[in-house]
PDB file of C-alpha atoms and ligand atoms in Angstrom:
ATOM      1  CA  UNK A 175      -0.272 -26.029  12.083  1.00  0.00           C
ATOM      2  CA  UNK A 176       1.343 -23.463  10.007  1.00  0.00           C
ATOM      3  CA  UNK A 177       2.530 -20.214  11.994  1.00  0.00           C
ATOM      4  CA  UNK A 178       0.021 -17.761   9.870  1.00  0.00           C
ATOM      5  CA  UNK A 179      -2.771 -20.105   9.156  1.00  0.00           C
ATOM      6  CA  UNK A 180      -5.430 -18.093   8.220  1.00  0.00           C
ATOM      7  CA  UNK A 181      -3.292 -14.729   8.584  1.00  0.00           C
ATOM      8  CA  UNK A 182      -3.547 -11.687   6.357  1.00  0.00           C
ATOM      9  CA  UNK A 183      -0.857  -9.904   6.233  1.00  0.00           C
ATOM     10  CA  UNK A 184       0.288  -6.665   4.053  1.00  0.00           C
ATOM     11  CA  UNK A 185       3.979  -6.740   2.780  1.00  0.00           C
ATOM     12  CA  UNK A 186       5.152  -3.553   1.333  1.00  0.00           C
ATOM     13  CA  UNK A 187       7.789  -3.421  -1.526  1.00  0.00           C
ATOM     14  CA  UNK A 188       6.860  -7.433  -1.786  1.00  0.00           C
ATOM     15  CA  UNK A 189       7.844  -7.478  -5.481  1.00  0.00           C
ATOM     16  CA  UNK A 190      11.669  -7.952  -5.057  1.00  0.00           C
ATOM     17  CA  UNK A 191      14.084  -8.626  -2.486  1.00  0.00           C
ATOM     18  CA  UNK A 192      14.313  -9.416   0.761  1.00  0.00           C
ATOM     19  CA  UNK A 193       9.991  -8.032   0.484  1.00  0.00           C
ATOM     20  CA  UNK A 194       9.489 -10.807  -1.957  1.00  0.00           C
ATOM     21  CA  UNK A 195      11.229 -13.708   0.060  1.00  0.00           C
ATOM     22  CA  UNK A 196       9.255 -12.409   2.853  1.00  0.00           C
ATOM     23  CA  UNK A 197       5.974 -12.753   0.878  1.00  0.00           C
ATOM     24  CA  UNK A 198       6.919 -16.180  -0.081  1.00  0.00           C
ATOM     25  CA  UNK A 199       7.751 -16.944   3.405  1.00  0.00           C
ATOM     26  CA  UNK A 200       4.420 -16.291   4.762  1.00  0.00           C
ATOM     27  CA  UNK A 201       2.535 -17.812   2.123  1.00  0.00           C
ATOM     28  CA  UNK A 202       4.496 -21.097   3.530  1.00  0.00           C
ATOM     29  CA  UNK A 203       2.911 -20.343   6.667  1.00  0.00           C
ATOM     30  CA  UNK A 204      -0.307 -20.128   5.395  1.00  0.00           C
ATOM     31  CA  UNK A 205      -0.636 -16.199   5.241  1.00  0.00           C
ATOM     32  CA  UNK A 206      -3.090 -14.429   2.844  1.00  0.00           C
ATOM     33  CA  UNK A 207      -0.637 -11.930   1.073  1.00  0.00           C
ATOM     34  CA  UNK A 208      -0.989  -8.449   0.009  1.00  0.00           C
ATOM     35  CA  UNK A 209       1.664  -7.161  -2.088  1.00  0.00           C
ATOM     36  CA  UNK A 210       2.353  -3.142  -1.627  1.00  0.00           C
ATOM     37  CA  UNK A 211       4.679  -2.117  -4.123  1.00  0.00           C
ATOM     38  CA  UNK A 212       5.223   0.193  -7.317  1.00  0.00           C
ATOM     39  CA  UNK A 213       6.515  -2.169  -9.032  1.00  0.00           C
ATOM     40  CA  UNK A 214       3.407  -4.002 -10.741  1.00  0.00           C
ATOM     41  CA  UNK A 215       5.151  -6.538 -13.413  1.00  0.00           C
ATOM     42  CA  UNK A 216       7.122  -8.504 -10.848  1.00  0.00           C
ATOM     43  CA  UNK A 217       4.790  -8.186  -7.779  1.00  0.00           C
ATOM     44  CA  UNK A 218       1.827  -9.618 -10.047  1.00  0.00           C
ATOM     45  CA  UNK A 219       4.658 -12.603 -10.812  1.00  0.00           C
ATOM     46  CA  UNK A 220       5.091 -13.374  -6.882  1.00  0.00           C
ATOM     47  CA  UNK A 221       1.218 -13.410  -6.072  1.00  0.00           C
ATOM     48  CA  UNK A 222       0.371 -15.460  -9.030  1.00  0.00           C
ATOM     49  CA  UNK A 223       3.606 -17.952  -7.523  1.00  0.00           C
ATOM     50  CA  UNK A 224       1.621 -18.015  -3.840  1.00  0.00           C
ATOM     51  CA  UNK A 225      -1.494 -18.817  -5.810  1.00  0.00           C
ATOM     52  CA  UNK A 226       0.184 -21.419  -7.991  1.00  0.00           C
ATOM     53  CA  UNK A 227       1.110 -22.974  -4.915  1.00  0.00           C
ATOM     54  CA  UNK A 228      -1.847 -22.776  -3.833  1.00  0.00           C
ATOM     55  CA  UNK A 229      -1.168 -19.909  -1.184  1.00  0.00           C
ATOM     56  CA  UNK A 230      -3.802 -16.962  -1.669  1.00  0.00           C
ATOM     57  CA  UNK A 231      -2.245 -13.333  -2.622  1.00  0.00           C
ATOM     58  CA  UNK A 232      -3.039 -10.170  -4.535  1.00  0.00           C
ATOM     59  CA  UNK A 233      -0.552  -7.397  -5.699  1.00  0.00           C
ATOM     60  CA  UNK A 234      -1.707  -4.059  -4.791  1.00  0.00           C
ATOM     61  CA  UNK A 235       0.015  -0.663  -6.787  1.00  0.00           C
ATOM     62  CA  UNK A 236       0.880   1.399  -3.617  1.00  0.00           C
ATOM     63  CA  UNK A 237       3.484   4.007  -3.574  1.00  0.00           C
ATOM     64  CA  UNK A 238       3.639   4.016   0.068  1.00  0.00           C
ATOM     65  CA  UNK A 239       4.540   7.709   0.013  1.00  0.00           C
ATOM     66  CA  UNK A 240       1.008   8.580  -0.870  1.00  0.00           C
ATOM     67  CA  UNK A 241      -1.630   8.456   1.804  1.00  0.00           C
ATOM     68  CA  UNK A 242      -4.406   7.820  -0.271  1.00  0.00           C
ATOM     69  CA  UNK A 243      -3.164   4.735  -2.399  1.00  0.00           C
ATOM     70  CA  UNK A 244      -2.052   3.511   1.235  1.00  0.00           C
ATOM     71  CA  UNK A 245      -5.721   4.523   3.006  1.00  0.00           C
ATOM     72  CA  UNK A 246      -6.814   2.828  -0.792  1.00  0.00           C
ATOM     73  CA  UNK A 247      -5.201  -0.133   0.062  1.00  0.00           C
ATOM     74  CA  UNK A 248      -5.450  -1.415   3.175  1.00  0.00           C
ATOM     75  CA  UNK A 249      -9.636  -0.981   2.412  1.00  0.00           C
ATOM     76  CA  UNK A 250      -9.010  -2.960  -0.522  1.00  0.00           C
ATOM     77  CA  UNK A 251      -7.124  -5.511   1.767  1.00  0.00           C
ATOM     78  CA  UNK A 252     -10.057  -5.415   5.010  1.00  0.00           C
ATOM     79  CA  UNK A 253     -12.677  -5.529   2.071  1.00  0.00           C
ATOM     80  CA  UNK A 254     -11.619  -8.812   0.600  1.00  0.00           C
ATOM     81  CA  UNK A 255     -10.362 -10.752   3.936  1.00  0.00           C
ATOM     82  CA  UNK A 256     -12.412  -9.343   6.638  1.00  0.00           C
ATOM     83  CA  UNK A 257      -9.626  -8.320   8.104  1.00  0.00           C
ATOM     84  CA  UNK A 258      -5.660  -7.414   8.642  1.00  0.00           C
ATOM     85  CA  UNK A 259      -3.145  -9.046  11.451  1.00  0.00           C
ATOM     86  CA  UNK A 260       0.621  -8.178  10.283  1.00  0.00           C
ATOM     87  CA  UNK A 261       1.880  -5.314   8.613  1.00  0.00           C
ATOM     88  CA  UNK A 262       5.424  -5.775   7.190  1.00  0.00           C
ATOM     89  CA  UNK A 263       6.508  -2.052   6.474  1.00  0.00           C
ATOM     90  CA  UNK A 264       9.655  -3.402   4.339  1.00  0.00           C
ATOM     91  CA  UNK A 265       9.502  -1.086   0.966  1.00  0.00           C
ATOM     92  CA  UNK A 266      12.576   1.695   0.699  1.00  0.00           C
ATOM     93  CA  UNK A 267      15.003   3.096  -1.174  1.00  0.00           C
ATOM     94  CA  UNK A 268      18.458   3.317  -1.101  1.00  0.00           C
ATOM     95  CA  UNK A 269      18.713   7.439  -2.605  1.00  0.00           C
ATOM     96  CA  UNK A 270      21.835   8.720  -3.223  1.00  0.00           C
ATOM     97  CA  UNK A 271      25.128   8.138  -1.900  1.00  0.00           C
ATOM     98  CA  UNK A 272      26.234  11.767  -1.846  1.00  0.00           C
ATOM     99  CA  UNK A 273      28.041  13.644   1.193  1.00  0.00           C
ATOM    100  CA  UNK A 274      25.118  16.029   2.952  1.00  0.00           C
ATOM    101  CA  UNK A 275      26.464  19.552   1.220  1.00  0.00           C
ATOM    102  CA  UNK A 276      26.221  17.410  -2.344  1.00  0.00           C
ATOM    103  CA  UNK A 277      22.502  16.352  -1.288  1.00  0.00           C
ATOM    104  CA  UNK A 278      19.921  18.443  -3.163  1.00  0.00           C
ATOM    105  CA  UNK A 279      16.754  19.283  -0.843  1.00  0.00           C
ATOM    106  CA  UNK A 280      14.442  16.914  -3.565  1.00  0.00           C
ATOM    107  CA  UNK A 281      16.832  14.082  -2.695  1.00  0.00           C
ATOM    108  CA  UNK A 282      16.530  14.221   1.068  1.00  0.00           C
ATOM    109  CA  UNK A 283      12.802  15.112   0.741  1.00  0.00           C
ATOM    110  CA  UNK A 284      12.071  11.658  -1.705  1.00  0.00           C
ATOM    111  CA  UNK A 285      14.104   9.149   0.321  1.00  0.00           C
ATOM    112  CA  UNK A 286      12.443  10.367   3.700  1.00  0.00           C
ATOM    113  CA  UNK A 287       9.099  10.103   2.012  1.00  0.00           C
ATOM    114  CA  UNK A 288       9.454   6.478   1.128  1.00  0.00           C
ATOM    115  CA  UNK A 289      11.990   5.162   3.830  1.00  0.00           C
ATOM    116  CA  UNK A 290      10.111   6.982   6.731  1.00  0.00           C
ATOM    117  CA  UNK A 291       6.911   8.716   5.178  1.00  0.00           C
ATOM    118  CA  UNK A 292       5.852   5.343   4.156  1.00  0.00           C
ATOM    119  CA  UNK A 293       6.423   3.837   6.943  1.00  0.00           C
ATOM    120  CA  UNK A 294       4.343   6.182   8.749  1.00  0.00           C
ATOM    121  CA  UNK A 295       1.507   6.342   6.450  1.00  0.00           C
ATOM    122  CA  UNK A 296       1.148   2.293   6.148  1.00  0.00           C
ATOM    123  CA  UNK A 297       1.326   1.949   9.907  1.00  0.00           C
ATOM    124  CA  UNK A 298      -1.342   4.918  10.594  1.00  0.00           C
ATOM    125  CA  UNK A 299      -3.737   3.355   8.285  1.00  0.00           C
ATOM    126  CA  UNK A 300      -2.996  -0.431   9.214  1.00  0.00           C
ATOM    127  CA  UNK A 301      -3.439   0.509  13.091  1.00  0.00           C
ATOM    128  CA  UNK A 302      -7.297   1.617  12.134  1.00  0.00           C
ATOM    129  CA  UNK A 303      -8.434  -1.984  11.324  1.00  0.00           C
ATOM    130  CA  UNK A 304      -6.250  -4.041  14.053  1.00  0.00           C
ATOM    131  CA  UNK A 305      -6.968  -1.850  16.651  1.00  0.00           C
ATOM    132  CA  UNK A 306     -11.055  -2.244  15.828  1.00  0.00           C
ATOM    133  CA  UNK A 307      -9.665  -6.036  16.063  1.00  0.00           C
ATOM    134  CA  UNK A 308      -7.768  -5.282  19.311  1.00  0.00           C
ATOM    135  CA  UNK A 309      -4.926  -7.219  17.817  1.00  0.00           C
ATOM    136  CA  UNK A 310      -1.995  -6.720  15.300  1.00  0.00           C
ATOM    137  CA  UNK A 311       1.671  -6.612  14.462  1.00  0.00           C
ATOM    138  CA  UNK A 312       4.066  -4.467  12.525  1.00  0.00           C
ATOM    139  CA  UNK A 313       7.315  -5.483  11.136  1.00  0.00           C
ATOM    140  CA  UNK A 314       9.496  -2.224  10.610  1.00  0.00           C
ATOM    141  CA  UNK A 315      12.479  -2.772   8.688  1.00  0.00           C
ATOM    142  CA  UNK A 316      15.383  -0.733   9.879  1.00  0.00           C
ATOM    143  CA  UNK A 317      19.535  -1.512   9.107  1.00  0.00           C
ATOM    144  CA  UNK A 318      22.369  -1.855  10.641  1.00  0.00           C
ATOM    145  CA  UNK A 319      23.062   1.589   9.447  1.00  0.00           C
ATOM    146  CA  UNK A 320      19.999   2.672  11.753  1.00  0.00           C
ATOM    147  CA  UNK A 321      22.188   1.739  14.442  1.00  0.00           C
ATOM    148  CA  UNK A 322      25.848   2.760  13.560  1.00  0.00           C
ATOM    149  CA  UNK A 323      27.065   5.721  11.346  1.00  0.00           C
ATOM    150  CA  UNK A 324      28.936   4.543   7.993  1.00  0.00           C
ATOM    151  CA  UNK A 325      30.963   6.620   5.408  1.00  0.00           C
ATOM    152  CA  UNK A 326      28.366   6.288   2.668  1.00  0.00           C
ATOM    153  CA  UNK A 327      24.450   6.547   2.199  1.00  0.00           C
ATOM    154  CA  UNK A 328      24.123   9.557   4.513  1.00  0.00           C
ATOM    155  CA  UNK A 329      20.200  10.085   4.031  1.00  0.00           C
ATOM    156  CA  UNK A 330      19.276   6.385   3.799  1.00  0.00           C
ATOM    157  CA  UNK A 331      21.116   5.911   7.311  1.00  0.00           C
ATOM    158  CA  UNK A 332      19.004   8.556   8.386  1.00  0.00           C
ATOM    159  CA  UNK A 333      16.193   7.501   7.489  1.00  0.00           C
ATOM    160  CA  UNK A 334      16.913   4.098   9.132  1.00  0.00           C
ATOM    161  CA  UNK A 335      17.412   5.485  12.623  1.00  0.00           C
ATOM    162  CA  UNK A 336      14.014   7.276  12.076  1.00  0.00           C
ATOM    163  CA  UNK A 337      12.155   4.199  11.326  1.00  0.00           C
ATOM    164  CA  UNK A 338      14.135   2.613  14.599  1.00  0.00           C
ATOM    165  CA  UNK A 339      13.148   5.231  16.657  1.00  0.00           C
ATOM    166  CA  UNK A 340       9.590   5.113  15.394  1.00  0.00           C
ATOM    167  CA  UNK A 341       9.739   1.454  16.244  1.00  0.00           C
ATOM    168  CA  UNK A 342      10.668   1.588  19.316  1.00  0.00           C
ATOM    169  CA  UNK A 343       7.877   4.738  19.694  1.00  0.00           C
ATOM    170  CA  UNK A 344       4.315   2.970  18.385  1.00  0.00           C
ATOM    171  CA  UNK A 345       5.581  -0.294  20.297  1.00  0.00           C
ATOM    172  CA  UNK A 346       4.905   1.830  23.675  1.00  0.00           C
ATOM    173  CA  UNK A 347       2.577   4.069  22.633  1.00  0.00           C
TER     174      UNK A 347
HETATM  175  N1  NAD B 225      19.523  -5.565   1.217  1.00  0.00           N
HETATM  176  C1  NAD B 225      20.209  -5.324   2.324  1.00  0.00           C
HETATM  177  O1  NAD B 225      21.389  -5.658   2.464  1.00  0.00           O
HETATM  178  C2  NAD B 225      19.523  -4.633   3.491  1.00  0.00           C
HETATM  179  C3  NAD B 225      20.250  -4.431   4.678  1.00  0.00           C
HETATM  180  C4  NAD B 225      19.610  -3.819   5.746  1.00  0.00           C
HETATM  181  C5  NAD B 225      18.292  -3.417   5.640  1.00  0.00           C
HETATM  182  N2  NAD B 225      17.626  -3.604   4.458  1.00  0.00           N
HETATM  183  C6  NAD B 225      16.240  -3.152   4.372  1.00  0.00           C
HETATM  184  O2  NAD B 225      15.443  -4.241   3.960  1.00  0.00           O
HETATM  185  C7  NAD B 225      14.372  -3.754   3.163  1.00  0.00           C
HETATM  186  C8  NAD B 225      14.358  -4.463   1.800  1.00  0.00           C
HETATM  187  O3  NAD B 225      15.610  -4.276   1.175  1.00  0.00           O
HETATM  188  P1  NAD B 225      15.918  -4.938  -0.265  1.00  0.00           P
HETATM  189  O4  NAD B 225      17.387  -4.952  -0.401  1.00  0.00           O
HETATM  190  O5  NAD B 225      15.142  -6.193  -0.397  1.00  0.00           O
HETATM  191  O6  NAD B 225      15.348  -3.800  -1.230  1.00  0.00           O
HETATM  192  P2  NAD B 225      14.958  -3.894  -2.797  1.00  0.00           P
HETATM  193  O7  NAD B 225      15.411  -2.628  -3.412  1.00  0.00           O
HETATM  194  O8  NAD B 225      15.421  -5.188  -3.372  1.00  0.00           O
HETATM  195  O9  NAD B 225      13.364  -3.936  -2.754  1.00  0.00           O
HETATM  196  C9  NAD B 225      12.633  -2.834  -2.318  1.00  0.00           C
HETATM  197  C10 NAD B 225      11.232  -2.969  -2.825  1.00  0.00           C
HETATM  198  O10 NAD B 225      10.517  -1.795  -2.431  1.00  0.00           O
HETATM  199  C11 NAD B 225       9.780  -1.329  -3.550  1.00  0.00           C
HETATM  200  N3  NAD B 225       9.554   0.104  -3.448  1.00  0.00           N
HETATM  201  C12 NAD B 225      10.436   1.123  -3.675  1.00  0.00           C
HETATM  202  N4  NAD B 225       9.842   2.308  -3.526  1.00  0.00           N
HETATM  203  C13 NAD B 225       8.550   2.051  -3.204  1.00  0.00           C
HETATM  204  C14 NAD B 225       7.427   2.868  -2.944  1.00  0.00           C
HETATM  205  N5  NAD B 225       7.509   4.226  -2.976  1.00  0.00           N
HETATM  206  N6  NAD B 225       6.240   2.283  -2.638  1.00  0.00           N
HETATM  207  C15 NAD B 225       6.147   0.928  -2.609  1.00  0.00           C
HETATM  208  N7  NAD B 225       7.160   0.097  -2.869  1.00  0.00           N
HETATM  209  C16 NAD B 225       8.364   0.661  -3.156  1.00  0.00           C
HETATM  210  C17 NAD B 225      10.627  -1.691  -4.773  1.00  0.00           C
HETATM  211  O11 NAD B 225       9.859  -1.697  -5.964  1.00  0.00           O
HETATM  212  C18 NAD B 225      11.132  -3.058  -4.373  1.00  0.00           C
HETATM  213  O12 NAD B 225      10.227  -4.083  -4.737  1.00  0.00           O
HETATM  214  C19 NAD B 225      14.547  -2.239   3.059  1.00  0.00           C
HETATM  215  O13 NAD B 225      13.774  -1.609   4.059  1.00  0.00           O
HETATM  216  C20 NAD B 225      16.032  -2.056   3.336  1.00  0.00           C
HETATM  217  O14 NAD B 225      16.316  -0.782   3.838  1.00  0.00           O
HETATM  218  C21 NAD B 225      18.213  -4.210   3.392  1.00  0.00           C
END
């Protein structure tokens, strides 16, 4: 039996990347697939793929910065499968590689709203159907540069070792 038979799971920034590999992934174990991105053209290509294969996926326009195309969402999600079990919180952006005093405040503010704001928001709203189900599980994407400091990328590392500290957080909690 396939590792996700009869799964749903959520995948955000599924349209590209290491998000779309994912999605393709868990279609192979037999995941329903929900594609969260902004990027509509190719994430519509990768569910109709699953479906070709005979997998069973929608793509979903979420900018996971905004709460209520997230809360939007995950309804749409929990109205057409019943239900959600995994939450991949995957979609971010890489900002700008400037040195903090060459950072504008609208820089810092964008990256943290999709890198960490997201990740927030998707997990918050996911946590309302599996913990009705008493079950559940969230995949946070971090980096290596959540874990060590690097001479480039200062507010996407930052934003990394928020999203591994809020990790490690909701997995007590
Ligand atoms: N690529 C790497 O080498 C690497 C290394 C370490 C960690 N990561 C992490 O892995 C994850 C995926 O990386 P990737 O290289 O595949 O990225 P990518 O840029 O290829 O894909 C990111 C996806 O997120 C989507 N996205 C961007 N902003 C969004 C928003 N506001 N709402 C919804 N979707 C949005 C994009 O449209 C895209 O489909 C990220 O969390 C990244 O930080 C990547």
């Amino acid at each position: 039996m396939a590792r996700l038979e009869n799964k749903v799971s959520i995948i955000t920034g599924g349209s590209t990347g290491i998000g779309e590999a994912t999605s393709y992934r868990f279609a192979e174990e037999g995941s329903k697939i929900a594609i969260f991105d902004v990027s509509a053209e190719a994430g519509s290509k990768v569910a109709q793929a699953i479906i070709d294969k005979g997998g069973d996926a929608i793509f979903v326009r979420v900018d996971v910065s905004d709460e209520k195309a997230v809360e939007a969402g995950v309804t749409e999600v929990v109205d057409r499968w019943g239900k959600l079990d995994v939450l991949v919180n995957n979609a971010a952006i890489t900002g700008v590689n400037k040195f903090a005093h060459e950072v504008t405040s609208e820089e810092w503010d964008r990256i943290f709203a999709v890198n960490v704001r997201g990740v927030f928001l998707c997990t918050k709203h996911a946590l309302k159907p599996m913990m009705a189900a008493k079950r559940g599980s969230i995949v946070n994407f971090s980096s290596i540069y959540g874990l060590i400091g690097n001479d480039d990328l200062p507010p996407y590392q930052a934003t990394k070792g928020a999203v591994l500290s809020m990790t490690k957080t909701d997995a007590i909690c």
